[in-house]
CSV table of C-alpha atoms in Angstrom, one decimal:
chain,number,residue,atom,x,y,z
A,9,UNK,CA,-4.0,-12.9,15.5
A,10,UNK,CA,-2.7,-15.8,16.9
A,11,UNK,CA,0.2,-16.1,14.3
A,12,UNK,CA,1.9,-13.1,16.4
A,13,UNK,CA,3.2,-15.0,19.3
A,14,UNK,CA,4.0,-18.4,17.1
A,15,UNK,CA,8.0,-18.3,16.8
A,16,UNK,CA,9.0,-17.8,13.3
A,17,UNK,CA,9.9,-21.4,11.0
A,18,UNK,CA,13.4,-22.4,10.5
A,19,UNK,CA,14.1,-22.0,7.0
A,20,UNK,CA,14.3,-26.1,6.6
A,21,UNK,CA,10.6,-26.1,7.8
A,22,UNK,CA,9.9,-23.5,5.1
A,23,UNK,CA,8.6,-26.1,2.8
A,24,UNK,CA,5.7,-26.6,5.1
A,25,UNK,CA,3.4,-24.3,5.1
A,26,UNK,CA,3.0,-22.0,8.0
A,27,UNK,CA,-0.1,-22.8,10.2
A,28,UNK,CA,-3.1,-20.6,9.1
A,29,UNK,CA,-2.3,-20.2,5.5
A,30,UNK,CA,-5.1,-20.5,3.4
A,31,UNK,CA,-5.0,-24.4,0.9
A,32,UNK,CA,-5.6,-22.1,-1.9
A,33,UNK,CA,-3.0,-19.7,-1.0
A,34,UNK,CA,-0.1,-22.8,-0.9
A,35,UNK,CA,-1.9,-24.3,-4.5
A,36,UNK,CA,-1.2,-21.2,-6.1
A,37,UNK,CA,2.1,-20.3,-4.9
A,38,UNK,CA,3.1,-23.9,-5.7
A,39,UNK,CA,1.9,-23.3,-9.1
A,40,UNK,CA,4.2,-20.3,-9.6
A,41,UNK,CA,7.6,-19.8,-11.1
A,42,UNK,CA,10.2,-18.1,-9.9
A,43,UNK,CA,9.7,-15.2,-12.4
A,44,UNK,CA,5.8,-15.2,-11.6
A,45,UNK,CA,6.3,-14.9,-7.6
A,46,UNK,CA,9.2,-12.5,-7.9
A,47,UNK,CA,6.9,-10.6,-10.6
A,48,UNK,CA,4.2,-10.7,-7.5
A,49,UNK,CA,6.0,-8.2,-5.5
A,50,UNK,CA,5.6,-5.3,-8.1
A,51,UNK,CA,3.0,-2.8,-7.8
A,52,UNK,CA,4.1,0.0,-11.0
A,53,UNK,CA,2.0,2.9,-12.4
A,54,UNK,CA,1.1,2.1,-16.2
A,55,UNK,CA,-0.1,4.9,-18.9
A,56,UNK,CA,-3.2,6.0,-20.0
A,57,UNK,CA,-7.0,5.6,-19.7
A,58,UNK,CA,-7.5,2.0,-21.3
A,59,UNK,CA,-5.9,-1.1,-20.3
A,60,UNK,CA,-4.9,-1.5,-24.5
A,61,UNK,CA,-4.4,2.7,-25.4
A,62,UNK,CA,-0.9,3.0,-26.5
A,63,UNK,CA,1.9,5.4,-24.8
A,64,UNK,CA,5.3,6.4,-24.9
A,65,UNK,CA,5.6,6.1,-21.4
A,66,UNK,CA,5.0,2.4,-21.3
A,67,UNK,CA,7.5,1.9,-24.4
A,68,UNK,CA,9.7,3.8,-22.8
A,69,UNK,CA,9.7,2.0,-19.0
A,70,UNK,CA,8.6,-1.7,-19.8
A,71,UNK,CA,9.5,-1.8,-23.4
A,72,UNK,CA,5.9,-2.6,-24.2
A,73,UNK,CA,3.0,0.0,-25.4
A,74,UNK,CA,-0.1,-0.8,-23.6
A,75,UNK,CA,-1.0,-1.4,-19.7
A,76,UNK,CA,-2.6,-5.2,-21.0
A,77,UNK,CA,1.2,-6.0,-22.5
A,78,UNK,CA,2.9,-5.1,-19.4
A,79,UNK,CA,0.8,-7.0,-17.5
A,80,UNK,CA,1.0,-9.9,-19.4
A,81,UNK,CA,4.8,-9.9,-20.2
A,82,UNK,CA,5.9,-9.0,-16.0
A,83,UNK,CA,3.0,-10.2,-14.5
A,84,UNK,CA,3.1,-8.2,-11.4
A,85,UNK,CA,1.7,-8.4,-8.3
A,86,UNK,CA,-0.6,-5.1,-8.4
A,87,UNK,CA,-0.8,-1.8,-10.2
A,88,UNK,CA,-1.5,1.5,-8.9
A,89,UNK,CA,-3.3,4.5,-10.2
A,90,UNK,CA,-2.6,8.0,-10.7
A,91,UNK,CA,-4.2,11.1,-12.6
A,92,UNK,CA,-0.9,12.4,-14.1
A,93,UNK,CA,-0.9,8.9,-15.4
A,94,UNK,CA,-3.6,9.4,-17.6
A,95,UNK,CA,-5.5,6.7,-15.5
A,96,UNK,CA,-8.4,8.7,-14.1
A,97,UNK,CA,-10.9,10.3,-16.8
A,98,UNK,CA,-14.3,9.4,-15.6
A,99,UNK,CA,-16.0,6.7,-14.0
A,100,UNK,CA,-16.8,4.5,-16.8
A,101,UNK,CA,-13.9,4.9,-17.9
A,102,UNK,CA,-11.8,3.6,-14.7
A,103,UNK,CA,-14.0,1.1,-14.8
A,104,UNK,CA,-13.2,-0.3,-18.0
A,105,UNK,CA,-9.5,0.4,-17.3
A,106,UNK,CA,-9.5,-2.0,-14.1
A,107,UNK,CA,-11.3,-4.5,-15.7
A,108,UNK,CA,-9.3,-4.7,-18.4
A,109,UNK,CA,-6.2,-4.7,-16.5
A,110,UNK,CA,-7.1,-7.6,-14.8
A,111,UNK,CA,-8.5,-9.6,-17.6
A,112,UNK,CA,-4.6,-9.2,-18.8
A,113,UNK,CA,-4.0,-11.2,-15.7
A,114,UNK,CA,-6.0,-14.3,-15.8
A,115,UNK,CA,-4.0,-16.5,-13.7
A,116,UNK,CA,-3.8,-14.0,-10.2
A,117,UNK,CA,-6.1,-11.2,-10.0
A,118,UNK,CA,-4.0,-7.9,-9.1
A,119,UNK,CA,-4.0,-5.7,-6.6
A,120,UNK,CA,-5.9,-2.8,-8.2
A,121,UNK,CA,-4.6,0.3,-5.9
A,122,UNK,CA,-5.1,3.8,-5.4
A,123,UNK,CA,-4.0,6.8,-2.8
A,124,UNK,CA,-7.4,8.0,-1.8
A,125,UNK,CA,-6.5,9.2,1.4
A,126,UNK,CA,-9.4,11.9,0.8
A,127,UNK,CA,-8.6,15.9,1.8
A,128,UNK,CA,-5.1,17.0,0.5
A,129,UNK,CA,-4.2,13.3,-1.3
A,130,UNK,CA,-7.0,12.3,-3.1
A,131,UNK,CA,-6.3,10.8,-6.5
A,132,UNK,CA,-10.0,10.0,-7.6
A,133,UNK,CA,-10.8,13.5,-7.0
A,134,UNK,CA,-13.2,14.7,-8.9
A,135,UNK,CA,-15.0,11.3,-9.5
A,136,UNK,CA,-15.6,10.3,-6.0
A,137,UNK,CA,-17.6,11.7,-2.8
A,138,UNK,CA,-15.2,14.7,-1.9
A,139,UNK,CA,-14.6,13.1,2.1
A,140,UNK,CA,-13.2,15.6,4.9
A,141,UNK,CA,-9.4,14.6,4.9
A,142,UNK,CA,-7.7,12.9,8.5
A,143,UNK,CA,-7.6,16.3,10.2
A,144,UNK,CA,-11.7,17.0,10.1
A,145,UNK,CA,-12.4,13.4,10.9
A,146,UNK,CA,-9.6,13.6,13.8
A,147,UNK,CA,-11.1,17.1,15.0
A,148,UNK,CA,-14.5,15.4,15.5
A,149,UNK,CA,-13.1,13.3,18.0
A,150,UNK,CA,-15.4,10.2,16.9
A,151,UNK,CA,-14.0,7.3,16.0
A,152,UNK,CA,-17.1,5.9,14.4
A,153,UNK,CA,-17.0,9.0,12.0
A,154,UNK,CA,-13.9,7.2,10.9
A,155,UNK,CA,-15.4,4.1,10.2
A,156,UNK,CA,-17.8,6.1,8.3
A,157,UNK,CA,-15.9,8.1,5.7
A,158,UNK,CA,-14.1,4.8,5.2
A,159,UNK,CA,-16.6,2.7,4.8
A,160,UNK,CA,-17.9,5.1,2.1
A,161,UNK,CA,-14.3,5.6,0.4
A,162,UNK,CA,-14.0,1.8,0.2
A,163,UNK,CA,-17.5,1.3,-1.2
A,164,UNK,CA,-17.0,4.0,-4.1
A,165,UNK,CA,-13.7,2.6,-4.7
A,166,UNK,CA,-14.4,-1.0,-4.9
A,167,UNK,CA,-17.5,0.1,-7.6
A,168,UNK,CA,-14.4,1.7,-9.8
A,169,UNK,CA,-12.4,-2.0,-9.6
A,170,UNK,CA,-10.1,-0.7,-7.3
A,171,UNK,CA,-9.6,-2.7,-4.4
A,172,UNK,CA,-6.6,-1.7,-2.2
A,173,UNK,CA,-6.7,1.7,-0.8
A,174,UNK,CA,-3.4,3.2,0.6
A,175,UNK,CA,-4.7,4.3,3.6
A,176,UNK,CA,-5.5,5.6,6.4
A,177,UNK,CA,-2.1,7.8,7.4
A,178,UNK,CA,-0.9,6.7,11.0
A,179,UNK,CA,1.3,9.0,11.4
A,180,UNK,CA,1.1,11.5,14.5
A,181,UNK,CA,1.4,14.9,13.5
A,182,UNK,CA,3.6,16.2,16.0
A,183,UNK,CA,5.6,19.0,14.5
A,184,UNK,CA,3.4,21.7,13.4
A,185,UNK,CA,6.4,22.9,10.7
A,186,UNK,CA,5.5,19.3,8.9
A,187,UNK,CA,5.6,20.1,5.3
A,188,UNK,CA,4.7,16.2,4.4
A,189,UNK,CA,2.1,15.1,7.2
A,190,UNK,CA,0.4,17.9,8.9
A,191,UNK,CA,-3.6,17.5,7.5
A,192,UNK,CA,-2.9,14.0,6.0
A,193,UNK,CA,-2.8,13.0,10.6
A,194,UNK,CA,-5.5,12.6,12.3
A,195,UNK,CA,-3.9,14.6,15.1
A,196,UNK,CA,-1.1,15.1,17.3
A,197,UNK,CA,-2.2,12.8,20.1
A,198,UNK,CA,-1.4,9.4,19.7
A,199,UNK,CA,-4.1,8.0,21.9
A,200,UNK,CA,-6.7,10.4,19.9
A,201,UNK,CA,-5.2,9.2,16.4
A,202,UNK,CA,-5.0,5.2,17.2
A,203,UNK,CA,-8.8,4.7,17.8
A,204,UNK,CA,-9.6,6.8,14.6
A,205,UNK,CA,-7.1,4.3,12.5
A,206,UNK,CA,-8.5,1.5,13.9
A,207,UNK,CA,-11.8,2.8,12.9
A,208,UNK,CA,-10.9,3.7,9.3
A,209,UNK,CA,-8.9,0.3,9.0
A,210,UNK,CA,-13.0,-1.6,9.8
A,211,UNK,CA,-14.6,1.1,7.2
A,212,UNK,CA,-12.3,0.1,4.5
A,213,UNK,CA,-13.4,-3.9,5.3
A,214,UNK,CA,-17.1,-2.8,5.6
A,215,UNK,CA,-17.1,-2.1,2.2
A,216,UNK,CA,-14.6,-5.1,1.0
A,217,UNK,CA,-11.5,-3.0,0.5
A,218,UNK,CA,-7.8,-3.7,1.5
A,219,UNK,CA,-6.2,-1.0,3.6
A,220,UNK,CA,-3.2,0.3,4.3
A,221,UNK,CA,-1.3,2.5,7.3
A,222,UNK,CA,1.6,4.2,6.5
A,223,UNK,CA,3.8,5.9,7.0
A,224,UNK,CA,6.2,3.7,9.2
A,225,UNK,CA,7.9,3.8,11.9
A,226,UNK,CA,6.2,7.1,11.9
A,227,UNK,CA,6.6,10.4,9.2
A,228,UNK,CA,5.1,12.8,12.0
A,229,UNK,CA,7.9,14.6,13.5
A,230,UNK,CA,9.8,15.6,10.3
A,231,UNK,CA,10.6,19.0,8.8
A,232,UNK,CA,11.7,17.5,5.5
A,233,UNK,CA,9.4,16.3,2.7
A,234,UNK,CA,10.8,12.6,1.9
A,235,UNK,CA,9.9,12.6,-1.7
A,236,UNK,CA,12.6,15.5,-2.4
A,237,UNK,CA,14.6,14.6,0.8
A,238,UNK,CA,15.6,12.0,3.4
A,239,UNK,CA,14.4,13.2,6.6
A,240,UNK,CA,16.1,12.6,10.1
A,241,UNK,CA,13.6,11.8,13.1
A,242,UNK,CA,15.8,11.8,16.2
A,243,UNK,CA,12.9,9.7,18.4
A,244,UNK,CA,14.2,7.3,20.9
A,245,UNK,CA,13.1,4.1,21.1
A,246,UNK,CA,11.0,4.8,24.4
A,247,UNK,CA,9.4,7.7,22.4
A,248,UNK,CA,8.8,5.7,19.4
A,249,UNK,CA,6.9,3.1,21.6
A,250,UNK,CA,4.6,6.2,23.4
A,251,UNK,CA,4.6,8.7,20.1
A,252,UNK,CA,4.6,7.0,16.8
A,253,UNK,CA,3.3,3.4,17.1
A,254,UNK,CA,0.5,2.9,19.0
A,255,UNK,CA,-1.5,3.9,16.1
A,256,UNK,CA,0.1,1.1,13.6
A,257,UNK,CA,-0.4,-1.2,16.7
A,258,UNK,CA,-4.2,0.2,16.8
A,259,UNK,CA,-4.7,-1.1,12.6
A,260,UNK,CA,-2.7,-4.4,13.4
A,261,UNK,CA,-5.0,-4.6,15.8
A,262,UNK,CA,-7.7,-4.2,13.3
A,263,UNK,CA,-6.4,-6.5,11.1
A,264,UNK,CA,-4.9,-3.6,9.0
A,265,UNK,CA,-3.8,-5.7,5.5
A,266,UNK,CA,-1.0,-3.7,4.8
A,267,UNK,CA,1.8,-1.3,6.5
A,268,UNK,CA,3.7,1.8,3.9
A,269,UNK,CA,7.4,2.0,5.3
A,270,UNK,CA,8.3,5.6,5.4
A,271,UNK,CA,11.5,7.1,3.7
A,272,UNK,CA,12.7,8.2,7.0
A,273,UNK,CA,16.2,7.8,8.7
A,274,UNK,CA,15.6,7.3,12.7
A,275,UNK,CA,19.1,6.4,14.1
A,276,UNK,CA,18.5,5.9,17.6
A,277,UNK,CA,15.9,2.7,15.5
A,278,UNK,CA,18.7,1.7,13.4
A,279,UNK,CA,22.5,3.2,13.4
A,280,UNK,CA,22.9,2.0,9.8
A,281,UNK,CA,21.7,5.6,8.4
A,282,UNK,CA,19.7,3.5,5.6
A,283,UNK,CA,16.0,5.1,5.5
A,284,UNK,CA,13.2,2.7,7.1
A,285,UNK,CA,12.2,1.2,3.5
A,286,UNK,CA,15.5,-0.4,3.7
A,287,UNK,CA,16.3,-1.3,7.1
A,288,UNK,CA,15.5,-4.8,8.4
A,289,UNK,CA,15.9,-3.5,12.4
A,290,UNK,CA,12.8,-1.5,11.8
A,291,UNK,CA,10.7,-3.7,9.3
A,292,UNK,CA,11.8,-6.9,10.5
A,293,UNK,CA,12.8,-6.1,14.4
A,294,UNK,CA,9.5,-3.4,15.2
A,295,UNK,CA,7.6,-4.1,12.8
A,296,UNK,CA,7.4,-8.3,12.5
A,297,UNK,CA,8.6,-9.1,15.5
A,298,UNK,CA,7.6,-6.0,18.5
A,299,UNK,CA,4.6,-5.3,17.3
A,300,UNK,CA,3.4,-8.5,15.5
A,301,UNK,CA,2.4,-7.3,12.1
A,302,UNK,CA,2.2,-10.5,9.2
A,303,UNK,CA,0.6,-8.8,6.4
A,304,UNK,CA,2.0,-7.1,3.9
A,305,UNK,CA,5.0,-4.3,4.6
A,306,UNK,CA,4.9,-2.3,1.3
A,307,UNK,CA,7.1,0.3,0.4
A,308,UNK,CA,6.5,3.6,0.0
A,309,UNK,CA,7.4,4.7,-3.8
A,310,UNK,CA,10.7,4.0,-4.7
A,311,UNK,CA,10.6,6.5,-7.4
A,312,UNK,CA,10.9,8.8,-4.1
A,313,UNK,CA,14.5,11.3,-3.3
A,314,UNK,CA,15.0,9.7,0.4
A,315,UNK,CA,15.3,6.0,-1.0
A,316,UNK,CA,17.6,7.0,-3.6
A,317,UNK,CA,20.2,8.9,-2.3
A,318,UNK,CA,22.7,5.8,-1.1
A,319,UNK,CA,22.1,3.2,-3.6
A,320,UNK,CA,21.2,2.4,-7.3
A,321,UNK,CA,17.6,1.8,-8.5
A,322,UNK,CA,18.2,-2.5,-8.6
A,323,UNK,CA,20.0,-2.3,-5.0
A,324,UNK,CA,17.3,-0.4,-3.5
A,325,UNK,CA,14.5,-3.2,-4.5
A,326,UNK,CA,16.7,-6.0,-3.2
A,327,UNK,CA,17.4,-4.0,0.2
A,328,UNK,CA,13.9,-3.5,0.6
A,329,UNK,CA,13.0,-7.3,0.0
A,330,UNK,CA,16.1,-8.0,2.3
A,331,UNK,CA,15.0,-5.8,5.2
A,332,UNK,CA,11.3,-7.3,5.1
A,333,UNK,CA,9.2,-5.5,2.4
A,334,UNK,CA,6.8,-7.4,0.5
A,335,UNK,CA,5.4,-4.9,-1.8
A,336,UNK,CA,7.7,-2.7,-4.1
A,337,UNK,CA,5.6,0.5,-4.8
A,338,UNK,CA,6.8,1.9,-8.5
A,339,UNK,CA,10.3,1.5,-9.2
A,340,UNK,CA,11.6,4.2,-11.3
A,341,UNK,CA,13.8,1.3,-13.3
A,342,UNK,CA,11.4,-1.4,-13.6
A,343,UNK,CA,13.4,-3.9,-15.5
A,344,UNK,CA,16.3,-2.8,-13.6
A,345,UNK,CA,14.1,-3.7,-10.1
A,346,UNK,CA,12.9,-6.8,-11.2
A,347,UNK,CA,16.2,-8.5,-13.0
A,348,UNK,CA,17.7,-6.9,-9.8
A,349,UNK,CA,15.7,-9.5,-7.5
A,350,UNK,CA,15.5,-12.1,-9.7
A,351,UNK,CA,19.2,-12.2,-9.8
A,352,UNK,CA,19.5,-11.9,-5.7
A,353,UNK,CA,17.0,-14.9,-5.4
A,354,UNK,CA,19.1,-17.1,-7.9
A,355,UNK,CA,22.5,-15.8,-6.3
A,356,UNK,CA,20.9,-16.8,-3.1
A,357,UNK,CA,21.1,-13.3,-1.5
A,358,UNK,CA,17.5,-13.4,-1.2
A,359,UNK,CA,16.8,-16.9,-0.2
A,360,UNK,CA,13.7,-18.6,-2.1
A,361,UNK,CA,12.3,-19.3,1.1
A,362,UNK,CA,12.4,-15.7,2.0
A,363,UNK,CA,10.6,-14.7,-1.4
A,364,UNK,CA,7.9,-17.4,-1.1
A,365,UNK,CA,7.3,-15.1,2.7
A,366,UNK,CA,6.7,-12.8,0.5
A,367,UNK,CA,4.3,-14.2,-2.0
A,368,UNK,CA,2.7,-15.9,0.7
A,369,UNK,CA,1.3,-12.7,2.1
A,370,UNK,CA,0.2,-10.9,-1.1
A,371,UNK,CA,-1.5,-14.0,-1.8
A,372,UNK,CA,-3.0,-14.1,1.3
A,373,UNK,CA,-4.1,-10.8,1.5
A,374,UNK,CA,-6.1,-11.5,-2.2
A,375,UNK,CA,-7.5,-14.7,-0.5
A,376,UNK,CA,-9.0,-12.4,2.7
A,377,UNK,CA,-10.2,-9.9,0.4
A,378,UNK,CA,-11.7,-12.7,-2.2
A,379,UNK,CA,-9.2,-11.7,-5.0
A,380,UNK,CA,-7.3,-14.6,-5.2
A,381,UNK,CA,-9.3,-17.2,-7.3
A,382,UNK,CA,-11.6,-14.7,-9.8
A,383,UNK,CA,-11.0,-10.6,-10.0
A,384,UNK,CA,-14.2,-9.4,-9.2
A,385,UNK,CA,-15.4,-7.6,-12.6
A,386,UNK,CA,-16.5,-3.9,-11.9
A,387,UNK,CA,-20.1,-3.0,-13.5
A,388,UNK,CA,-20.4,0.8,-14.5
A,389,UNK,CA,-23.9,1.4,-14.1
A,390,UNK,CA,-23.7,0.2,-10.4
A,391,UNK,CA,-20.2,2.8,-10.3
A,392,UNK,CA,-21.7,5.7,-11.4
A,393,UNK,CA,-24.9,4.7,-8.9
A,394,UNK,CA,-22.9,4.7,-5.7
A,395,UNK,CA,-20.3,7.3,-6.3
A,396,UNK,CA,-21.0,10.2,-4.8
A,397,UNK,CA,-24.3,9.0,-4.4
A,398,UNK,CA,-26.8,11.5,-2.3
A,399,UNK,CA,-26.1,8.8,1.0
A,400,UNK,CA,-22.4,9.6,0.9
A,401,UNK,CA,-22.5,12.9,0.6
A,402,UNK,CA,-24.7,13.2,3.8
A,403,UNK,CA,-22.2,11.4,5.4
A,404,UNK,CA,-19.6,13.6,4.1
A,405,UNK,CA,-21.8,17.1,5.8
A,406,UNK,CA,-22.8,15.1,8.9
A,407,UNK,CA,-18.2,14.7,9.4
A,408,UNK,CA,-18.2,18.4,8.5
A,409,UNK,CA,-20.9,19.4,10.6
A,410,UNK,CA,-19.1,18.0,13.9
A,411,UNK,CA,-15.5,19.0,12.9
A,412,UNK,CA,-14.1,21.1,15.5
């Protein structure tokens, strides 16, 4: 995009908008206050099947009982959905569960995501087409089969009101003793698994779904599982550039929405020790400014071992925000996360023209995927019509068929 090689604003210019951002984008965010936009940058899980069914959970987290009441009182940016969150039942039901979560957010539609990465992570499971994971699709060695399973994942889970998909993994499987990675990759060879993201990244916006790569810089080469640990990836920078990202250049490339930051500690990146989530080197320096990326960075969870080893639950949100996340994926301590960064943008340790960067994209990113004025409303008939509907599954056998 030609926003990549335009030098970044000073921060007096900030109250112009940068070139390329959409009028409606700058007419909402003007509308916002500071509460709303810092709000913005939450994505949390909520509990149960129905956007008003009652549980302990949310009592017990946002000091509210339903979905529909956290949403109205924090008004975040997104919400994600799990199984062992009681969100996933059935079709019909999902369906009325996104709608009704974002009728609780008339003024911005929200992000509506899921992990549906298909193969080993694949939280729809059983409502959706069951899609060959990275590793089949990768094994085929056709990019366009890619596309394809994407393109169908998108499709079934845009019918279900869910239109961000965390995914497709980027990450190059490297190290065969990978307890995190290993089937999630498309391969081992970087310039086999960058045309396959690409790919997957156009699939997901064939069907009118935001996508995400993650993990970065790169979760490939690690013998540690980051949700119990914080795993060391000794890559130099010259092996960085050949190994790990030419496939998150590949989905920038593509116009990739989002990039997951991995829980990862590369040293010979960033000295600092801090994990990649938290380190403004890697975000900012790699991320922004080497490779060119001005979507959306998102966290990984932050409810995750290798982000919470160093620092407390409210520190760990503003470092993330600090080194050049957008998106906080579920905080453990919500209230703690959000009064955290609220607090750092009145202090002036986040600076407000630093937040708006933020809102800015997560707006944008509605705008592009036409989320930002009206939330699409989610019709169940036409849901239980197209998932796993006799044309998807053929496509699922034809990527079996050819896997290797």
């Amino acid at each position: 995009s030609p926003s990549a090689a335009s030098p970044t604003p000073s921060p007096s210019a900030s109250t112009t908008p940068p070139a390329g951002s959409p009028a409606q984008v700058e007419a909402v965010l003007r509308k916002m206050s500071l509460e709303e936009k810092v709000g913005q940058l939450f994505m949390p899980v909520l509990y149960g099947p129905a956007a008003d069914s009652s549980s302990p959970e949310n009592r017990a987290r946002y000091g509210v009982d339903t979905p529909a009441k956290m949403v109205e009182k924090y008004r975040p940016g997104g919400v994600i959905l799990f199984p062992w969150a009681n969100n996933v039942k059935g079709v019909r039901q999902v369906v009325a569960l996104t709608n009704g979560l974002q009728k609780a957010s008339p003024r911005i539609p929200l992000l509506v995501g899921a992990d549906q990465e298909n193969g080993r992570v694949s939280r729809l499971a059983p409502l959706v087409t069951d899609m060959p994971g990275a590793s089949v699709i990768g094994s085929t060695g056709d990019p366009s089969l890619a596309r394809r399973a994407a393109k169908v994942t998108g499709a079934e889970l845009k019918a279900l009101g869910i239109n961000l998909d965390f995914a497709p993994v980027a990450d190059v499987n490297v190290n065969p003793r990978n307890p995190v990675i290993g089937p999630r990759a498309y391969g081992s060879d970087p310039k086999k698994v960058a045309p396959m993201v690409a790919a997957a990244v156009q699939g997901f916006h064939d069907a009118g779904v935001a996508s995400t790569a993650k993990h970065f810089p790169g979760h490939g080469d690690t013998n540690v599982d980051s949700h119990t640990g914080l795993p060391v990836i000794q890559h130099s920078r010259a092996q960085w550039g050949k190994l790990d990202a030419p496939p998150f250049a590949a989905a920038i490339g593509a116009d990739v929405d989002a990039i997951m930051s991995a829980h990862v500690v590369m040293p010979k990146l960033d000295p600092s020790g801090d994990p990649a989530t938290l380190s403004k080197p890697i975000l900012t320096g790699l991320l922004r400014d080497r490779l060119g990326f001005d979507g959306v960075v998102s966290t990984d969870a932050l409810d995750m071992a290798g982000v919470r080893k160093k620092y407390g639950d409210a520190q760990v949100a503003v470092r993330a925000v600090q080194a050049g996340a957008d998106l906080l994926l579920m905080p453990p301590n919500y209230s703690a996360a959000y009064d955290g960064v609220l607090a750092a943008v009145k202090s002036g340790k986040i600076s407000t023209a630093r937040l708006d960067q933020s809102v800015r994209r997560l707006l944008k990113l509605k705008f592009n995927r036409g989320l930002l004025v009206r939330a699409p409303v989610a019709d169940p008939d036409e849901a239980e019509r197209v998932l796993r509907s006799p044309e998807h599954r053929r496509v699922a056998r034809l990527i079996n068929s050819r896997a290797r």
